[in-house]
Tab-separated table of C-alpha atoms in Angstrom:
chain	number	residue	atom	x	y	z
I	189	UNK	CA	237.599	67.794	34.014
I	190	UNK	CA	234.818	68.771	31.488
I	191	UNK	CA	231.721	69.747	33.016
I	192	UNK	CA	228.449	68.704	30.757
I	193	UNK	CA	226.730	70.741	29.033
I	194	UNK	CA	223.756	71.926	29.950
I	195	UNK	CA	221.421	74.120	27.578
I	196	UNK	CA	219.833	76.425	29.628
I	197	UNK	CA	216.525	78.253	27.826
I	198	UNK	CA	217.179	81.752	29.812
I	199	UNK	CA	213.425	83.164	28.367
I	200	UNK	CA	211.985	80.407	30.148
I	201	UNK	CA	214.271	80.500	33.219
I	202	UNK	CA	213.290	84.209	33.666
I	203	UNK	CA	209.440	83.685	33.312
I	204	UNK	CA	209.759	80.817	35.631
I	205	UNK	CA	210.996	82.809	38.490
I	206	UNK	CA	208.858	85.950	38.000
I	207	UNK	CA	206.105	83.325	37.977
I	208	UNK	CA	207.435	81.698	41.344
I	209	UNK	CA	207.505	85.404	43.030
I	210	UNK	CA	204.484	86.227	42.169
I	211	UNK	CA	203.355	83.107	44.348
I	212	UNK	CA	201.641	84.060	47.513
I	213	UNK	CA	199.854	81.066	48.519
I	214	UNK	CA	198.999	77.731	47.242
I	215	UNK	CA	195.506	76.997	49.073
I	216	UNK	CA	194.812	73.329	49.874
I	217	UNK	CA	193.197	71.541	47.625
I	218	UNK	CA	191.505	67.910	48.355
I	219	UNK	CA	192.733	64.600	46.853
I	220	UNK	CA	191.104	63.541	43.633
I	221	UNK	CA	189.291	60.720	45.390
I	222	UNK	CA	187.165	59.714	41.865
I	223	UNK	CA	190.389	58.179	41.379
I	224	UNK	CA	191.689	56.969	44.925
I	225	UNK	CA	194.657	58.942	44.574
I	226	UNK	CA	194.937	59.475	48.059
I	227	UNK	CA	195.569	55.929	48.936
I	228	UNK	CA	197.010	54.090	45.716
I	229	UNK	CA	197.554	50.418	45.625
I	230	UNK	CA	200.629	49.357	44.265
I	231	UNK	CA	203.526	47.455	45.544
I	232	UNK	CA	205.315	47.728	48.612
I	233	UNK	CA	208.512	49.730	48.288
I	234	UNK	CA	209.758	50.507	51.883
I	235	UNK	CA	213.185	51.305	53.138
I	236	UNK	CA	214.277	51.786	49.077
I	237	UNK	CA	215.298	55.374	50.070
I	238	UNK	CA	218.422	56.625	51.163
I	239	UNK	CA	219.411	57.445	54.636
I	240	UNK	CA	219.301	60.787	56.181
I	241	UNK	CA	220.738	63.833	54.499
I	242	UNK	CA	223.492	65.215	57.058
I	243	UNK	CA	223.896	68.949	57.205
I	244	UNK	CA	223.227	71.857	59.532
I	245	UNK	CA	219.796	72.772	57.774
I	246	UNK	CA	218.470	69.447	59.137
I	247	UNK	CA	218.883	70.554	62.871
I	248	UNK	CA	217.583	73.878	61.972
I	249	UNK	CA	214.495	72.621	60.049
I	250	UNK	CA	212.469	71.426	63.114
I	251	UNK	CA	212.439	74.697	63.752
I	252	UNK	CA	210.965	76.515	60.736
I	253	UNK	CA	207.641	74.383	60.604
I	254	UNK	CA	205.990	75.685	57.593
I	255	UNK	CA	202.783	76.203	58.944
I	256	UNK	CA	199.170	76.328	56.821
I	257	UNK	CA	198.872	78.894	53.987
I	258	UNK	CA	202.731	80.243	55.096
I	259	UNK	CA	203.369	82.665	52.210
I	260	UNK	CA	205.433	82.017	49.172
I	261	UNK	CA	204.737	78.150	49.814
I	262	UNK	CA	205.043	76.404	46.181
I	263	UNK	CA	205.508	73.060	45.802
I	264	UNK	CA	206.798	72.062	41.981
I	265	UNK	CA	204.095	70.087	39.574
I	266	UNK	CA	206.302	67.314	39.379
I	267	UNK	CA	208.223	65.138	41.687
I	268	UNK	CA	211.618	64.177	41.032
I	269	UNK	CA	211.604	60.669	39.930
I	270	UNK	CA	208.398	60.654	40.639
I	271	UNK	CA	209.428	59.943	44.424
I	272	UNK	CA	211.032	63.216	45.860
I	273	UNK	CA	208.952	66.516	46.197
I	274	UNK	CA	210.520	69.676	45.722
I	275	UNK	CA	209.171	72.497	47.309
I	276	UNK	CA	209.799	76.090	48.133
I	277	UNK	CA	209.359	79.279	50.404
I	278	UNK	CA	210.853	81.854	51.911
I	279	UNK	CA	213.671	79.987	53.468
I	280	UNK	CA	214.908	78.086	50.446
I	281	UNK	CA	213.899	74.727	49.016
I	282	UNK	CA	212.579	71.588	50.298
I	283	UNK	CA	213.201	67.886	49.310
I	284	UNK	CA	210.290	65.678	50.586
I	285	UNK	CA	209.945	61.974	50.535
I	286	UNK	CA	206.688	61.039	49.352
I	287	UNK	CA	206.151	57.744	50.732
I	288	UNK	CA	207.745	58.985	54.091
I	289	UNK	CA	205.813	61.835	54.662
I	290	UNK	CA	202.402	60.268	53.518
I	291	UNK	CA	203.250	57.603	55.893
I	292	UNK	CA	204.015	59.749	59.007
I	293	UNK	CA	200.571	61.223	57.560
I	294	UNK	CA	198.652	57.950	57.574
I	295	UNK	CA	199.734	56.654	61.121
I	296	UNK	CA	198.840	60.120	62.981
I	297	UNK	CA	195.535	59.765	61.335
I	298	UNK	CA	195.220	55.894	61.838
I	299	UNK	CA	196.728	56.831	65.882
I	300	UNK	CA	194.182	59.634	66.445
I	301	UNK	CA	191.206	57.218	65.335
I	302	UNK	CA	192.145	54.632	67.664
I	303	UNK	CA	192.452	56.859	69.976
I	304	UNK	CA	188.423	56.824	69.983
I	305	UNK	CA	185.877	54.662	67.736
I	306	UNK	CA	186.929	53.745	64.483
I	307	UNK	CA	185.156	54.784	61.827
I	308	UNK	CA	184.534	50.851	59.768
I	309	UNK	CA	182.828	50.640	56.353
I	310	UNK	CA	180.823	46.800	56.410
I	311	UNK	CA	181.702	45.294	52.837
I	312	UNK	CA	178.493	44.436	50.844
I	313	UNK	CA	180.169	41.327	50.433
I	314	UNK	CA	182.149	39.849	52.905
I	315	UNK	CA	185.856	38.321	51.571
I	316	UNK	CA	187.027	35.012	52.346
I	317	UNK	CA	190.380	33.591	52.234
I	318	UNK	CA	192.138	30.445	53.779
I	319	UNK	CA	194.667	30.527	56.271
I	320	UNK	CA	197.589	27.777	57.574
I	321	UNK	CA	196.672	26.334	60.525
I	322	UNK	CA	198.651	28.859	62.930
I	323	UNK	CA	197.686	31.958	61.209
I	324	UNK	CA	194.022	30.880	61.512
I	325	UNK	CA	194.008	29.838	65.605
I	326	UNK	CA	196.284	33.159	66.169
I	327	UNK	CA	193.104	34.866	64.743
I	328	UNK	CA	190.410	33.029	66.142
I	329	UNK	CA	191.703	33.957	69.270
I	330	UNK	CA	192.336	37.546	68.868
I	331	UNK	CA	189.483	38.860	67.032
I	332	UNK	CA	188.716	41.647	69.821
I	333	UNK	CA	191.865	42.932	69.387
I	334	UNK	CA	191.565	43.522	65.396
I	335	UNK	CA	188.793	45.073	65.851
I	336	UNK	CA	189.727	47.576	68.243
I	337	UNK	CA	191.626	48.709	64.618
I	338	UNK	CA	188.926	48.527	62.389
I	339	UNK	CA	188.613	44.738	61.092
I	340	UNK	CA	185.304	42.817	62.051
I	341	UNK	CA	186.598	39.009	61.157
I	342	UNK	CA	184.463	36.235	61.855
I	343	UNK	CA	186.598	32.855	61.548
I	344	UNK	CA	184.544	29.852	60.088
I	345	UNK	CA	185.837	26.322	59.649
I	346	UNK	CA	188.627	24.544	57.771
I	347	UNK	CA	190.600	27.587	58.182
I	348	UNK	CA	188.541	30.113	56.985
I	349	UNK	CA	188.020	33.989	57.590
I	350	UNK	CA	185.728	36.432	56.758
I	351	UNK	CA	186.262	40.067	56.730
I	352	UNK	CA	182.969	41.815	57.230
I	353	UNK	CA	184.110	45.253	58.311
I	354	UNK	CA	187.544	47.534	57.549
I	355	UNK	CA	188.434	50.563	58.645
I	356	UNK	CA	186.868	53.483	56.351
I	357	UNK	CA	190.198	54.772	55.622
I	358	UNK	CA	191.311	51.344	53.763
I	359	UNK	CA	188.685	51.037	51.438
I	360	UNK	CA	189.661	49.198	48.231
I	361	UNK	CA	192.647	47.893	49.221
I	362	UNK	CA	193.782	44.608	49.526
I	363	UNK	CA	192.789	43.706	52.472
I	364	UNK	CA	193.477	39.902	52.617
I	365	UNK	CA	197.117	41.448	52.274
I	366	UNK	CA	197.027	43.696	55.144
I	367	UNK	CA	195.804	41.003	57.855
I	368	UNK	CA	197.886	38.602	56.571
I	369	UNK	CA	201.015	41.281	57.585
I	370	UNK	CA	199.488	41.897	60.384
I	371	UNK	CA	199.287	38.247	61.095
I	372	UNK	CA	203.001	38.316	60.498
I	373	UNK	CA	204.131	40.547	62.734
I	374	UNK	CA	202.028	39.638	65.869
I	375	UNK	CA	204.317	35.802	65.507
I	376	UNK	CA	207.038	38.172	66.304
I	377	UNK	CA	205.597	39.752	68.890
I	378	UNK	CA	207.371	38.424	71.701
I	379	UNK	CA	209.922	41.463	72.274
I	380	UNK	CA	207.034	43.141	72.785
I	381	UNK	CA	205.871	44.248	76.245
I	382	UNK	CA	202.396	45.804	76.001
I	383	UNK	CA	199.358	45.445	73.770
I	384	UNK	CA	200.014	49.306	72.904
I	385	UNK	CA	203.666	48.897	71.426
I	386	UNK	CA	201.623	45.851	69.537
I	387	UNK	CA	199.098	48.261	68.485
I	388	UNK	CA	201.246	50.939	67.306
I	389	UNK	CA	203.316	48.261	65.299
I	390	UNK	CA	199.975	47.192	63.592
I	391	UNK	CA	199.673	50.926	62.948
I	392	UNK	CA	202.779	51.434	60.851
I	393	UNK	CA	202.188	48.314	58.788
I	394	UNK	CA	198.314	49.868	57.926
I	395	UNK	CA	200.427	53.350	56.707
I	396	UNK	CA	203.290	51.788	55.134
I	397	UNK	CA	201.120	49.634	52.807
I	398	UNK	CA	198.240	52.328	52.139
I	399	UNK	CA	200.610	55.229	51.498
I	400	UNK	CA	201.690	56.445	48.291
I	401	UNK	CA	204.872	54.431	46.981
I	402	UNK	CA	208.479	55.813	45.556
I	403	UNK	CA	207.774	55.881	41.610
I	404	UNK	CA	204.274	56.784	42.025
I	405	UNK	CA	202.598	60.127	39.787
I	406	UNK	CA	201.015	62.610	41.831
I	407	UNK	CA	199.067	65.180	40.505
I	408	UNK	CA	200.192	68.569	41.395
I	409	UNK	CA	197.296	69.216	43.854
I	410	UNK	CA	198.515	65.870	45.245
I	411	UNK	CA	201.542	66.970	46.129
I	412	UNK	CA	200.356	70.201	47.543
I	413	UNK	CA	198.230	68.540	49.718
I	414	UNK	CA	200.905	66.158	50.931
I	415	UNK	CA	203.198	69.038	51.938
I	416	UNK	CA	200.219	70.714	53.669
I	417	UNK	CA	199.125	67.347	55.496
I	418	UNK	CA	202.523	66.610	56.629
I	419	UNK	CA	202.907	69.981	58.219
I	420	UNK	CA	200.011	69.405	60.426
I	421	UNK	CA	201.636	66.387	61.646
I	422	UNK	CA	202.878	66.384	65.433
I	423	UNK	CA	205.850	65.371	64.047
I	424	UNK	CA	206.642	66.068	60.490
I	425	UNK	CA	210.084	65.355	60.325
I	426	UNK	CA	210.766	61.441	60.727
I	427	UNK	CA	208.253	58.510	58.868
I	428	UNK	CA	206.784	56.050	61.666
I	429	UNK	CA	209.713	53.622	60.955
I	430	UNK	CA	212.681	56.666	61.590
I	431	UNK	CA	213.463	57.740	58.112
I	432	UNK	CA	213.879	61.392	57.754
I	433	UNK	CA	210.754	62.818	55.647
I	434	UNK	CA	212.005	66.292	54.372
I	435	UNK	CA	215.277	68.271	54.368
I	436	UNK	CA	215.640	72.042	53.448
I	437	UNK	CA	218.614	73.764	51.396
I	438	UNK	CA	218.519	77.836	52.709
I	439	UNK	CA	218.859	80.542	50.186
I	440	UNK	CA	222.466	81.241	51.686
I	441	UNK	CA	223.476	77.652	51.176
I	442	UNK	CA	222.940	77.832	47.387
I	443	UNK	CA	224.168	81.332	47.252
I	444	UNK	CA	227.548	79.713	48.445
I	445	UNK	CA	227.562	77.066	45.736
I	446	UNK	CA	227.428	79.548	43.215
């Protein structure tokens, strides 16, 4: 079997990984929120990833947390397929899921604001939107309980609602969208046993549509500050819903493939 060929600039190559040692530390830098890059709204494109990578790096990952301004951290200006992050340090490479890992991001953050007042924005103008019979009473009667996540609804007649408040952190999204999931989920609620499992499901559904999506651009400052946000996660390695978020390839793994 003939491999293809692959035309490899070795100039380039070499400058590229003098350039990559003389990396010490890629500082954090904040989202470009002129543009609401941090929270993008675009469709919903969960579970399109593959399942877990198997290998012996995975166990050994949870273990080698790479911690805030660890040095030789680099994380590549562009993501493969525009869904994939590839990283690097000391260790060897990293693979990161974007919409994984900004969604384990999203639901610690959503989690640890619940966890005391949440901060709401009130909307200078309140949105309306009409609602089936059903969705509307299961709202009317529940209103204390979306707003212990953010949303002040009032309900009005001939099955209408009115979102006065959101959550700061979902500003200009779509938020007629969001409730009505929300809505959805709580008429399956009956395998649930407690209002916290309820919560928590509520929870994921808030990250899964607000986080960045597979296909997405990030800048590269967008990227470095998802790798340094997911770090600081409690637990880095798994998105709200399971999927693994990152995977590592060690030096002495490549060395053997070569």
């Amino acid at each position: 079997t003939t491999l293809p060929t692959v035309e490899i600039k070795y100039d380039q190559f070499i400058k590229d990984q003098n350039e990559l040692a003389s990396v010490k530390e890629v500082s954090a830098i904040p989202w470009d929120t002129a543009s609401n890059r941090e929270l993008p709204q675009t469709d919903n494109q969960e579970n399109t990833q593959g399942a877990a990578v198997s290998s012996d790096s995975d166990a050994k990952l949870e273990t080698e947390t790479v911690p805030e301004g660890q040095p030789g951290l680099y994380v590549y200006a562009q993501a493969y397929l525009n869904t994939y992050i590839i990283a690097s340090d000391a260790k060897g490479l990293l693979f990161i899921d974007q919409h994984a890992a900004h969604e384990r991001i999203l639901y610690e953050r959503y989690l640890n604001q619940t966890k005391e007042e949440v901060a709401t924005q009130r909307l200078l103008i309140p949105l309306t939107f009409n609602l089936r019979f059903a969705q509307y009473k299961l709202i009317t009667e529940r209103l204390t309980f979306f707003s212990e996540i953010g949303f002040e609804l009032e309900a009005f007649g001939d099955k209408t609602i009115a979102v006065r408040s959101v959550p700061i952190t979902l500003l200009n999204f779509d938020y007629e969208q969001i409730i009505l999931d929300l809505i959805e989920q709580y008429t399956n609620f009956k395998s649930f046993k407690n209002p916290a499992e309820i919560k928590e499901s509520f929870l994921i559904t808030m990250a899964c549509r607000t986080a960045v999506k597979a296909g997405d651009h990030l800048k590269q400052e967008e990227l470095t500050r998802l790798v340094k946000d997911l770090f600081k996660c409690d637990n880095p390695y798994t998105c709200p819903h399971g999927r693994p978020t990152v995977f590592r390839i060690r030096v002495d793994e490549l060395t053997k493939k070569f």
